[in-house]
PDB file of C-alpha atoms in Angstrom:
ATOM      1  CA  UNK A  21     127.346 130.805 144.462  1.00 52.00           C
ATOM      2  CA  UNK A  22     124.280 131.686 141.014  1.00 62.00           C
ATOM      3  CA  UNK A  23     124.820 134.511 138.703  1.00 79.00           C
ATOM      4  CA  UNK A  24     122.535 137.870 139.411  1.00 85.00           C
ATOM      5  CA  UNK A  25     119.106 137.825 138.225  1.00 91.00           C
ATOM      6  CA  UNK A  26     118.428 139.191 134.864  1.00 93.00           C
ATOM      7  CA  UNK A  27     115.813 142.329 134.279  1.00 93.00           C
ATOM      8  CA  UNK A  28     113.554 139.928 132.474  1.00 95.00           C
ATOM      9  CA  UNK A  29     113.925 136.936 135.614  1.00 96.00           C
ATOM     10  CA  UNK A  30     113.376 139.693 137.964  1.00 95.00           C
ATOM     11  CA  UNK A  31     109.983 140.189 136.604  1.00 95.00           C
ATOM     12  CA  UNK A  32     109.174 136.745 136.304  1.00 96.00           C
ATOM     13  CA  UNK A  33     109.714 136.653 139.916  1.00 96.00           C
ATOM     14  CA  UNK A  34     108.184 140.174 140.760  1.00 94.00           C
ATOM     15  CA  UNK A  35     104.989 139.304 142.536  1.00 93.00           C
ATOM     16  CA  UNK A  36     106.922 136.290 144.859  1.00 94.00           C
ATOM     17  CA  UNK A  37     109.752 139.478 145.839  1.00 92.00           C
ATOM     18  CA  UNK A  38     106.777 141.655 147.144  1.00 89.00           C
ATOM     19  CA  UNK A  39     105.314 138.780 149.207  1.00 91.00           C
ATOM     20  CA  UNK A  40     107.883 136.385 149.919  1.00 90.00           C
ATOM     21  CA  UNK A  41     110.219 139.611 150.947  1.00 91.00           C
ATOM     22  CA  UNK A  42     107.238 141.296 152.093  1.00 91.00           C
ATOM     23  CA  UNK A  43     108.892 143.157 155.608  1.00 94.00           C
ATOM     24  CA  UNK A  44     112.462 144.249 152.888  1.00 94.00           C
ATOM     25  CA  UNK A  45     110.626 145.226 150.516  1.00 91.00           C
ATOM     26  CA  UNK A  46     108.050 147.498 153.162  1.00 93.00           C
ATOM     27  CA  UNK A  47     110.880 148.389 154.546  1.00 95.00           C
ATOM     28  CA  UNK A  48     112.696 149.848 151.217  1.00 93.00           C
ATOM     29  CA  UNK A  49     109.903 151.216 150.131  1.00 92.00           C
ATOM     30  CA  UNK A  50     109.099 152.992 152.842  1.00 94.00           C
ATOM     31  CA  UNK A  51     112.523 154.541 153.376  1.00 95.00           C
ATOM     32  CA  UNK A  52     112.397 155.756 150.348  1.00 93.00           C
ATOM     33  CA  UNK A  53     109.366 157.736 150.770  1.00 94.00           C
ATOM     34  CA  UNK A  54     110.621 159.831 153.161  1.00 94.00           C
ATOM     35  CA  UNK A  55     114.006 160.082 152.604  1.00 92.00           C
ATOM     36  CA  UNK A  56     115.554 162.530 149.317  1.00 89.00           C
ATOM     37  CA  UNK A  57     119.171 160.992 149.273  1.00 89.00           C
ATOM     38  CA  UNK A  58     119.562 157.378 147.951  1.00 84.00           C
ATOM     39  CA  UNK A  59     122.021 156.468 150.188  1.00 91.00           C
ATOM     40  CA  UNK A  60     120.022 156.840 153.193  1.00 94.00           C
ATOM     41  CA  UNK A  61     118.324 153.979 152.256  1.00 94.00           C
ATOM     42  CA  UNK A  62     121.006 151.956 151.766  1.00 95.00           C
ATOM     43  CA  UNK A  63     121.017 149.016 154.883  1.00 95.00           C
ATOM     44  CA  UNK A  64     117.367 148.733 153.555  1.00 95.00           C
ATOM     45  CA  UNK A  65     117.917 147.921 149.934  1.00 93.00           C
ATOM     46  CA  UNK A  66     121.170 146.087 150.633  1.00 95.00           C
ATOM     47  CA  UNK A  67     118.623 144.017 152.839  1.00 96.00           C
ATOM     48  CA  UNK A  68     116.670 143.915 149.719  1.00 94.00           C
ATOM     49  CA  UNK A  69     118.491 142.810 147.289  1.00 93.00           C
ATOM     50  CA  UNK A  70     119.841 139.895 149.908  1.00 94.00           C
ATOM     51  CA  UNK A  71     116.118 138.676 150.076  1.00 94.00           C
ATOM     52  CA  UNK A  72     116.014 138.816 146.531  1.00 94.00           C
ATOM     53  CA  UNK A  73     118.743 136.885 145.774  1.00 94.00           C
ATOM     54  CA  UNK A  74     118.080 134.117 148.145  1.00 94.00           C
ATOM     55  CA  UNK A  75     114.531 134.393 146.424  1.00 94.00           C
ATOM     56  CA  UNK A  76     115.699 134.052 143.192  1.00 95.00           C
ATOM     57  CA  UNK A  77     117.891 130.783 143.833  1.00 95.00           C
ATOM     58  CA  UNK A  78     115.571 129.588 145.470  1.00 95.00           C
ATOM     59  CA  UNK A  79     113.025 129.766 141.934  1.00 96.00           C
ATOM     60  CA  UNK A  80     115.651 128.218 140.498  1.00 95.00           C
ATOM     61  CA  UNK A  81     115.984 125.361 142.635  1.00 96.00           C
ATOM     62  CA  UNK A  82     112.737 124.585 143.106  1.00 96.00           C
ATOM     63  CA  UNK A  83     111.065 124.980 139.551  1.00 97.00           C
ATOM     64  CA  UNK A  84     113.671 125.711 137.459  1.00 97.00           C
ATOM     65  CA  UNK A  85     112.296 124.693 134.145  1.00 98.00           C
ATOM     66  CA  UNK A  86     108.872 126.393 134.683  1.00 98.00           C
ATOM     67  CA  UNK A  87     110.672 129.707 135.711  1.00 97.00           C
ATOM     68  CA  UNK A  88     113.224 129.726 133.108  1.00 97.00           C
ATOM     69  CA  UNK A  89     110.093 129.217 130.446  1.00 98.00           C
ATOM     70  CA  UNK A  90     108.469 131.963 132.260  1.00 98.00           C
ATOM     71  CA  UNK A  91     111.221 134.194 132.274  1.00 97.00           C
ATOM     72  CA  UNK A  92     112.242 133.721 128.832  1.00 97.00           C
ATOM     73  CA  UNK A  93     108.202 134.624 127.603  1.00 97.00           C
ATOM     74  CA  UNK A  94     108.770 137.106 129.476  1.00 97.00           C
ATOM     75  CA  UNK A  95     111.882 138.226 127.507  1.00 97.00           C
ATOM     76  CA  UNK A  96     110.639 137.654 124.027  1.00 97.00           C
ATOM     77  CA  UNK A  97     107.184 139.413 124.633  1.00 96.00           C
ATOM     78  CA  UNK A  98     109.147 142.864 126.080  1.00 95.00           C
ATOM     79  CA  UNK A  99     108.273 141.924 129.781  1.00 94.00           C
ATOM     80  CA  UNK A 100     104.411 141.563 128.560  1.00 94.00           C
ATOM     81  CA  UNK A 101     102.917 139.543 130.998  1.00 94.00           C
ATOM     82  CA  UNK A 102      98.967 139.188 129.245  1.00 95.00           C
ATOM     83  CA  UNK A 103     101.114 136.973 126.686  1.00 96.00           C
ATOM     84  CA  UNK A 104     102.417 135.049 129.066  1.00 97.00           C
ATOM     85  CA  UNK A 105      99.722 134.196 131.636  1.00 97.00           C
ATOM     86  CA  UNK A 106     100.486 130.340 130.594  1.00 97.00           C
ATOM     87  CA  UNK A 107     104.235 130.670 132.232  1.00 97.00           C
ATOM     88  CA  UNK A 108     102.745 132.460 134.919  1.00 97.00           C
ATOM     89  CA  UNK A 109     100.386 129.819 136.008  1.00 97.00           C
ATOM     90  CA  UNK A 110     102.772 126.600 135.959  1.00 98.00           C
ATOM     91  CA  UNK A 111     105.725 128.412 137.223  1.00 98.00           C
ATOM     92  CA  UNK A 112     103.248 129.650 139.882  1.00 96.00           C
ATOM     93  CA  UNK A 113     101.910 125.958 140.210  1.00 96.00           C
ATOM     94  CA  UNK A 114     105.449 124.867 141.010  1.00 97.00           C
ATOM     95  CA  UNK A 115     106.440 127.757 143.452  1.00 96.00           C
ATOM     96  CA  UNK A 116     103.645 129.473 144.668  1.00 95.00           C
ATOM     97  CA  UNK A 117     103.987 133.014 145.648  1.00 90.00           C
ATOM     98  CA  UNK A 118     102.966 133.085 149.220  1.00 79.00           C
ATOM     99  CA  UNK A 119     105.718 130.021 151.306  1.00 61.00           C
ATOM    100  CA  UNK A 120     103.136 127.219 152.927  1.00 48.00           C
ATOM    101  CA  UNK A 121     106.060 126.951 155.763  1.00 51.00           C
ATOM    102  CA  UNK A 122     105.334 130.638 156.977  1.00 48.00           C
TER     103      UNK A 122
END
C-alpha cells in the first residue's frame, strides 16, 4: 500500500479531486453544510478519503514524474499555484483532470 499523501501532494491533486471524485466531494460538502457536528458526516468524509487515496495511487502510477515535480514545486513555493503553472500543465497533460473512460 502507498503511503498517505502529504499536504502539497493533495494540493497538486485538488482539481482532480473535485472533478474525478465529484460524487464523494459533493456528498461531503452537502453533509457539512447541513450538520454542525463533524461526526455526523463521517461516512461521507471516509468515502471522500478513500476516493482521494485511490486517485493519489492512480496519479503515482500514471504520471509519477510529472506529479512529483508539480507537488514538489508547490511545496517549495508555499503552495502558490501561480509559480508552478508549467509543472501543473505537464502533470495535467500526463494525467488529465477529466477521466476519458467515464
